[in-house]
Amino acid sequence: MMSHARGLALERFRWIGGHADVWQIFRDPGALAAVVGGLAGPFRDDGVTAVCGIESRGFLLGAAVAVELGVGFVAVRKGEGIFPGDKLTRRSDPDYRGTRQELRLQRAAVGPGDRVLLVDDWIETGSQASAVRSMVEQCGGLWAGCTVIVDQTTPARRADLGVRSIVTAAELPAREG
């Protein structure tokens, strides 16, 4: 399953204007199903009780992986959009663009003993994943790890966050220009 997902992800990946584009994976139902299965696979037997995803592609992929694993989804919002209830908030360390994100998690969404998996399309610095892990742990949850389409983290960060990926950034086609 993982090698099939890997092939489809690489086949549909594009650089457009110097920016990574994974959206063609979402447009192809077979590729999307294979990628969702590939993201879920490494954590299928890890006792995950909830999947979280960061706005916006993390919402799409995370919800799909949650369905694949038969567990619920926990949203992590950025910025100031409506998000009712008591929340935890973390400001991430600077990301690959030097931007710090304010991330929010509803306190009631993660409880003591929950085993939470983070799903996203790409991880580079791990700053947002680390902020989410901190909030999950403050709620009493356990960090199961992080599963992504593309991993560009350092080996130390990968080990610390428990990152699994379908492809590494080094496996992507050369950037245009």
PDB file of C-alpha atoms in Angstrom:
ATOM      1  CA  MET A   1       0.000   0.000   0.000  1.00  0.00           C
ATOM      2  CA  MET A   2       2.782   2.452   0.955  1.00  0.00           C
ATOM      3  CA  SER A   3       4.723   1.923  -2.291  1.00  0.00           C
ATOM      4  CA  HIS A   4       1.515   2.410  -4.317  1.00  0.00           C
ATOM      5  CA  ALA A   5       0.758   5.617  -2.389  1.00  0.00           C
ATOM      6  CA  ARG A   6       4.362   6.742  -2.868  1.00  0.00           C
ATOM      7  CA  GLY A   7       4.192   6.244  -6.641  1.00  0.00           C
ATOM      8  CA  LEU A   8       0.883   8.079  -6.952  1.00  0.00           C
ATOM      9  CA  ALA A   9       2.050  10.970  -4.767  1.00  0.00           C
ATOM     10  CA  LEU A  10       5.223  11.400  -6.816  1.00  0.00           C
ATOM     11  CA  GLU A  11       3.329  11.088 -10.084  1.00  0.00           C
ATOM     12  CA  ARG A  12       0.867  13.836  -9.123  1.00  0.00           C
ATOM     13  CA  PHE A  13       3.305  16.203  -7.401  1.00  0.00           C
ATOM     14  CA  ARG A  14       4.193  19.407  -9.272  1.00  0.00           C
ATOM     15  CA  TRP A  15       6.212  22.550  -8.754  1.00  0.00           C
ATOM     16  CA  ILE A  16       4.221  25.581  -9.890  1.00  0.00           C
ATOM     17  CA  GLY A  17       5.912  28.964  -9.829  1.00  0.00           C
ATOM     18  CA  GLY A  18       8.489  27.589  -7.387  1.00  0.00           C
ATOM     19  CA  HIS A  19       5.776  26.357  -4.973  1.00  0.00           C
ATOM     20  CA  ALA A  20       5.003  22.751  -4.095  1.00  0.00           C
ATOM     21  CA  ASP A  21       1.581  21.601  -5.319  1.00  0.00           C
ATOM     22  CA  VAL A  22       0.016  18.436  -3.876  1.00  0.00           C
ATOM     23  CA  TRP A  23      -3.567  19.358  -4.846  1.00  0.00           C
ATOM     24  CA  GLN A  24      -3.658  16.940  -7.822  1.00  0.00           C
ATOM     25  CA  ILE A  25      -3.562  14.079  -5.299  1.00  0.00           C
ATOM     26  CA  PHE A  26      -6.898  15.331  -3.909  1.00  0.00           C
ATOM     27  CA  ARG A  27      -8.466  15.537  -7.390  1.00  0.00           C
ATOM     28  CA  ASP A  28      -7.822  11.875  -8.240  1.00  0.00           C
ATOM     29  CA  PRO A  29     -10.028   9.565  -6.120  1.00  0.00           C
ATOM     30  CA  GLY A  30      -7.679   6.588  -6.505  1.00  0.00           C
ATOM     31  CA  ALA A  31      -4.614   8.609  -5.558  1.00  0.00           C
ATOM     32  CA  LEU A  32      -6.432  10.201  -2.625  1.00  0.00           C
ATOM     33  CA  ALA A  33      -7.597   6.814  -1.314  1.00  0.00           C
ATOM     34  CA  ALA A  34      -4.092   5.349  -1.676  1.00  0.00           C
ATOM     35  CA  VAL A  35      -2.446   8.336   0.034  1.00  0.00           C
ATOM     36  CA  VAL A  36      -4.961   8.274   2.911  1.00  0.00           C
ATOM     37  CA  GLY A  37      -4.293   4.535   3.324  1.00  0.00           C
ATOM     38  CA  GLY A  38      -0.555   5.182   3.192  1.00  0.00           C
ATOM     39  CA  LEU A  39      -0.815   7.878   5.860  1.00  0.00           C
ATOM     40  CA  ALA A  40      -2.899   5.663   8.146  1.00  0.00           C
ATOM     41  CA  GLY A  41      -0.921   2.449   7.592  1.00  0.00           C
ATOM     42  CA  PRO A  42       2.075   2.983   9.894  1.00  0.00           C
ATOM     43  CA  PHE A  43      -0.267   3.830  12.795  1.00  0.00           C
ATOM     44  CA  ARG A  44      -3.039   1.272  12.174  1.00  0.00           C
ATOM     45  CA  ASP A  45      -2.016  -0.923  15.131  1.00  0.00           C
ATOM     46  CA  ASP A  46      -0.775   1.856  17.454  1.00  0.00           C
ATOM     47  CA  GLY A  47      -3.969   2.361  19.460  1.00  0.00           C
ATOM     48  CA  VAL A  48      -4.711   5.810  18.008  1.00  0.00           C
ATOM     49  CA  THR A  49      -7.967   7.169  19.486  1.00  0.00           C
ATOM     50  CA  ALA A  50      -8.058  10.531  17.678  1.00  0.00           C
ATOM     51  CA  VAL A  51      -6.525  12.140  14.613  1.00  0.00           C
ATOM     52  CA  CYS A  52      -5.823  15.859  14.525  1.00  0.00           C
ATOM     53  CA  GLY A  53      -5.107  18.081  11.572  1.00  0.00           C
ATOM     54  CA  ILE A  54      -4.025  21.681  11.193  1.00  0.00           C
ATOM     55  CA  GLU A  55      -6.066  24.018   9.024  1.00  0.00           C
ATOM     56  CA  SER A  56      -6.342  23.660   5.988  1.00  0.00           C
ATOM     57  CA  ARG A  57      -4.948  20.602   4.153  1.00  0.00           C
ATOM     58  CA  GLY A  58      -4.538  18.909   7.527  1.00  0.00           C
ATOM     59  CA  PHE A  59      -8.322  19.163   7.961  1.00  0.00           C
ATOM     60  CA  LEU A  60      -8.931  17.287   4.710  1.00  0.00           C
ATOM     61  CA  LEU A  61      -6.254  14.630   5.153  1.00  0.00           C
ATOM     62  CA  GLY A  62      -6.757  14.275   8.893  1.00  0.00           C
ATOM     63  CA  ALA A  63     -10.493  13.703   8.636  1.00  0.00           C
ATOM     64  CA  ALA A  64      -9.948  11.103   5.904  1.00  0.00           C
ATOM     65  CA  VAL A  65      -7.285   9.294   7.967  1.00  0.00           C
ATOM     66  CA  ALA A  66      -9.583   9.406  11.015  1.00  0.00           C
ATOM     67  CA  VAL A  67     -12.302   7.650   8.998  1.00  0.00           C
ATOM     68  CA  GLU A  68      -9.718   5.130   7.728  1.00  0.00           C
ATOM     69  CA  LEU A  69      -8.638   4.378  11.324  1.00  0.00           C
ATOM     70  CA  GLY A  70     -12.201   4.370  12.697  1.00  0.00           C
ATOM     71  CA  VAL A  71     -11.562   7.223  15.142  1.00  0.00           C
ATOM     72  CA  GLY A  72     -12.685  10.824  15.548  1.00  0.00           C
ATOM     73  CA  PHE A  73     -11.101  14.003  14.205  1.00  0.00           C
ATOM     74  CA  VAL A  74      -9.742  16.941  16.232  1.00  0.00           C
ATOM     75  CA  ALA A  75      -9.385  20.292  14.458  1.00  0.00           C
ATOM     76  CA  VAL A  76      -6.447  22.604  15.086  1.00  0.00           C
ATOM     77  CA  ARG A  77      -7.338  26.097  13.896  1.00  0.00           C
ATOM     78  CA  LYS A  78      -5.015  28.902  12.861  1.00  0.00           C
ATOM     79  CA  GLY A  79      -5.661  32.562  13.483  1.00  0.00           C
ATOM     80  CA  GLU A  80      -8.943  34.076  14.545  1.00  0.00           C
ATOM     81  CA  GLY A  81     -11.741  32.060  12.856  1.00  0.00           C
ATOM     82  CA  ILE A  82     -14.780  31.039  14.915  1.00  0.00           C
ATOM     83  CA  PHE A  83     -13.936  28.159  17.231  1.00  0.00           C
ATOM     84  CA  PRO A  84     -16.347  27.921  20.179  1.00  0.00           C
ATOM     85  CA  GLY A  85     -15.542  26.701  23.661  1.00  0.00           C
ATOM     86  CA  ASP A  86     -12.529  26.656  25.950  1.00  0.00           C
ATOM     87  CA  LYS A  87      -9.315  26.488  23.940  1.00  0.00           C
ATOM     88  CA  LEU A  88      -5.600  26.015  24.356  1.00  0.00           C
ATOM     89  CA  THR A  89      -3.454  28.304  22.238  1.00  0.00           C
ATOM     90  CA  ARG A  90       0.189  27.987  21.207  1.00  0.00           C
ATOM     91  CA  ARG A  91       2.325  30.223  19.064  1.00  0.00           C
ATOM     92  CA  SER A  92       4.611  28.033  16.987  1.00  0.00           C
ATOM     93  CA  ASP A  93       8.294  28.621  16.507  1.00  0.00           C
ATOM     94  CA  PRO A  94       9.051  30.173  13.105  1.00  0.00           C
ATOM     95  CA  ASP A  95       8.239  27.906  10.166  1.00  0.00           C
ATOM     96  CA  TYR A  96      10.177  27.587   6.892  1.00  0.00           C
ATOM     97  CA  ARG A  97       9.017  31.084   5.872  1.00  0.00           C
ATOM     98  CA  GLY A  98       9.898  32.580   9.269  1.00  0.00           C
ATOM     99  CA  THR A  99       6.194  32.820  10.147  1.00  0.00           C
ATOM    100  CA  ARG A 100       4.902  32.025  13.615  1.00  0.00           C
ATOM    101  CA  GLN A 101       1.395  30.553  13.626  1.00  0.00           C
ATOM    102  CA  GLU A 102      -1.091  30.892  16.435  1.00  0.00           C
ATOM    103  CA  LEU A 103      -2.672  27.446  16.761  1.00  0.00           C
ATOM    104  CA  ARG A 104      -5.818  26.646  18.751  1.00  0.00           C
ATOM    105  CA  LEU A 105      -7.239  23.365  20.038  1.00  0.00           C
ATOM    106  CA  GLN A 106     -10.557  22.894  21.859  1.00  0.00           C
ATOM    107  CA  ARG A 107      -9.742  21.578  25.354  1.00  0.00           C
ATOM    108  CA  ALA A 108     -12.684  19.164  25.316  1.00  0.00           C
ATOM    109  CA  ALA A 109     -11.507  17.531  22.067  1.00  0.00           C
ATOM    110  CA  VAL A 110      -8.625  15.622  23.703  1.00  0.00           C
ATOM    111  CA  GLY A 111      -8.919  13.830  27.003  1.00  0.00           C
ATOM    112  CA  PRO A 112      -6.626  11.957  29.370  1.00  0.00           C
ATOM    113  CA  GLY A 113      -5.430   8.741  27.786  1.00  0.00           C
ATOM    114  CA  ASP A 114      -6.295   9.750  24.211  1.00  0.00           C
ATOM    115  CA  ARG A 115      -3.580   8.649  21.788  1.00  0.00           C
ATOM    116  CA  VAL A 116      -3.434  11.384  19.151  1.00  0.00           C
ATOM    117  CA  LEU A 117      -1.958  11.244  15.653  1.00  0.00           C
ATOM    118  CA  LEU A 118      -1.234  14.445  13.708  1.00  0.00           C
ATOM    119  CA  VAL A 119      -1.813  14.326   9.933  1.00  0.00           C
ATOM    120  CA  ASP A 120      -0.622  16.928   7.417  1.00  0.00           C
ATOM    121  CA  ASP A 121       0.548  17.241   3.855  1.00  0.00           C
ATOM    122  CA  TRP A 122       4.105  18.466   4.533  1.00  0.00           C
ATOM    123  CA  ILE A 123       6.446  18.874   7.484  1.00  0.00           C
ATOM    124  CA  GLU A 124       9.603  20.944   7.216  1.00  0.00           C
ATOM    125  CA  THR A 125      10.684  22.470  10.517  1.00  0.00           C
ATOM    126  CA  GLY A 126       8.223  20.638  12.775  1.00  0.00           C
ATOM    127  CA  SER A 127       7.358  23.902  14.556  1.00  0.00           C
ATOM    128  CA  GLN A 128       3.587  23.522  14.169  1.00  0.00           C
ATOM    129  CA  ALA A 129       3.663  19.794  15.016  1.00  0.00           C
ATOM    130  CA  SER A 130       5.623  20.563  18.168  1.00  0.00           C
ATOM    131  CA  ALA A 131       3.064  23.207  19.204  1.00  0.00           C
ATOM    132  CA  VAL A 132       0.206  20.740  18.614  1.00  0.00           C
ATOM    133  CA  ARG A 133       2.018  18.054  20.611  1.00  0.00           C
ATOM    134  CA  SER A 134       2.343  20.482  23.533  1.00  0.00           C
ATOM    135  CA  MET A 135      -1.393  21.200  23.499  1.00  0.00           C
ATOM    136  CA  VAL A 136      -2.324  17.492  23.198  1.00  0.00           C
ATOM    137  CA  GLU A 137      -0.102  16.669  26.160  1.00  0.00           C
ATOM    138  CA  GLN A 138      -1.494  19.580  28.212  1.00  0.00           C
ATOM    139  CA  CYS A 139      -4.977  18.062  27.699  1.00  0.00           C
ATOM    140  CA  GLY A 140      -3.658  14.758  29.088  1.00  0.00           C
ATOM    141  CA  GLY A 141      -3.395  13.100  25.691  1.00  0.00           C
ATOM    142  CA  LEU A 142      -0.524  10.974  24.462  1.00  0.00           C
ATOM    143  CA  TRP A 143       1.368  11.784  21.268  1.00  0.00           C
ATOM    144  CA  ALA A 144       1.177   8.887  18.784  1.00  0.00           C
ATOM    145  CA  GLY A 145       3.273  10.653  16.143  1.00  0.00           C
ATOM    146  CA  CYS A 146       2.851  12.525  12.907  1.00  0.00           C
ATOM    147  CA  THR A 147       2.107  11.208   9.419  1.00  0.00           C
ATOM    148  CA  VAL A 148       2.596  13.340   6.314  1.00  0.00           C
ATOM    149  CA  ILE A 149       2.774  13.097   2.552  1.00  0.00           C
ATOM    150  CA  VAL A 150       6.167  14.883   2.368  1.00  0.00           C
ATOM    151  CA  ASP A 151       8.813  14.879   5.105  1.00  0.00           C
ATOM    152  CA  GLN A 152      11.547  17.493   4.992  1.00  0.00           C
ATOM    153  CA  THR A 153      12.535  17.460   8.679  1.00  0.00           C
ATOM    154  CA  THR A 154      15.956  16.786  10.145  1.00  0.00           C
ATOM    155  CA  PRO A 155      16.612  13.256  11.449  1.00  0.00           C
ATOM    156  CA  ALA A 156      16.557  14.506  15.058  1.00  0.00           C
ATOM    157  CA  ARG A 157      13.225  16.312  14.620  1.00  0.00           C
ATOM    158  CA  ARG A 158      11.783  13.297  12.763  1.00  0.00           C
ATOM    159  CA  ALA A 159      12.688  11.010  15.668  1.00  0.00           C
ATOM    160  CA  ASP A 160      11.430  13.466  18.310  1.00  0.00           C
ATOM    161  CA  LEU A 161       8.018  13.912  16.661  1.00  0.00           C
ATOM    162  CA  GLY A 162       7.643  10.307  15.441  1.00  0.00           C
ATOM    163  CA  VAL A 163       7.230  11.378  11.818  1.00  0.00           C
ATOM    164  CA  ARG A 164       6.280   8.825   9.154  1.00  0.00           C
ATOM    165  CA  SER A 165       5.913   9.886   5.545  1.00  0.00           C
ATOM    166  CA  ILE A 166       4.962   8.661   2.114  1.00  0.00           C
ATOM    167  CA  VAL A 167       7.920  10.461   0.479  1.00  0.00           C
ATOM    168  CA  THR A 168      10.819  12.592   1.615  1.00  0.00           C
ATOM    169  CA  ALA A 169      11.484  16.001   0.101  1.00  0.00           C
ATOM    170  CA  ALA A 170      14.725  14.606  -1.393  1.00  0.00           C
ATOM    171  CA  GLU A 171      12.645  12.156  -3.489  1.00  0.00           C
ATOM    172  CA  LEU A 172      10.577  14.912  -5.155  1.00  0.00           C
ATOM    173  CA  PRO A 173      11.320  15.991  -8.714  1.00  0.00           C
ATOM    174  CA  ALA A 174      13.766  18.876  -9.040  1.00  0.00           C
ATOM    175  CA  ARG A 175      12.259  22.313  -8.444  1.00  0.00           C
ATOM    176  CA  GLU A 176      11.576  24.247 -11.639  1.00  0.00           C
ATOM    177  CA  GLY A 177      13.785  27.209 -12.405  1.00  0.00           C
TER     178      GLY A 177
END
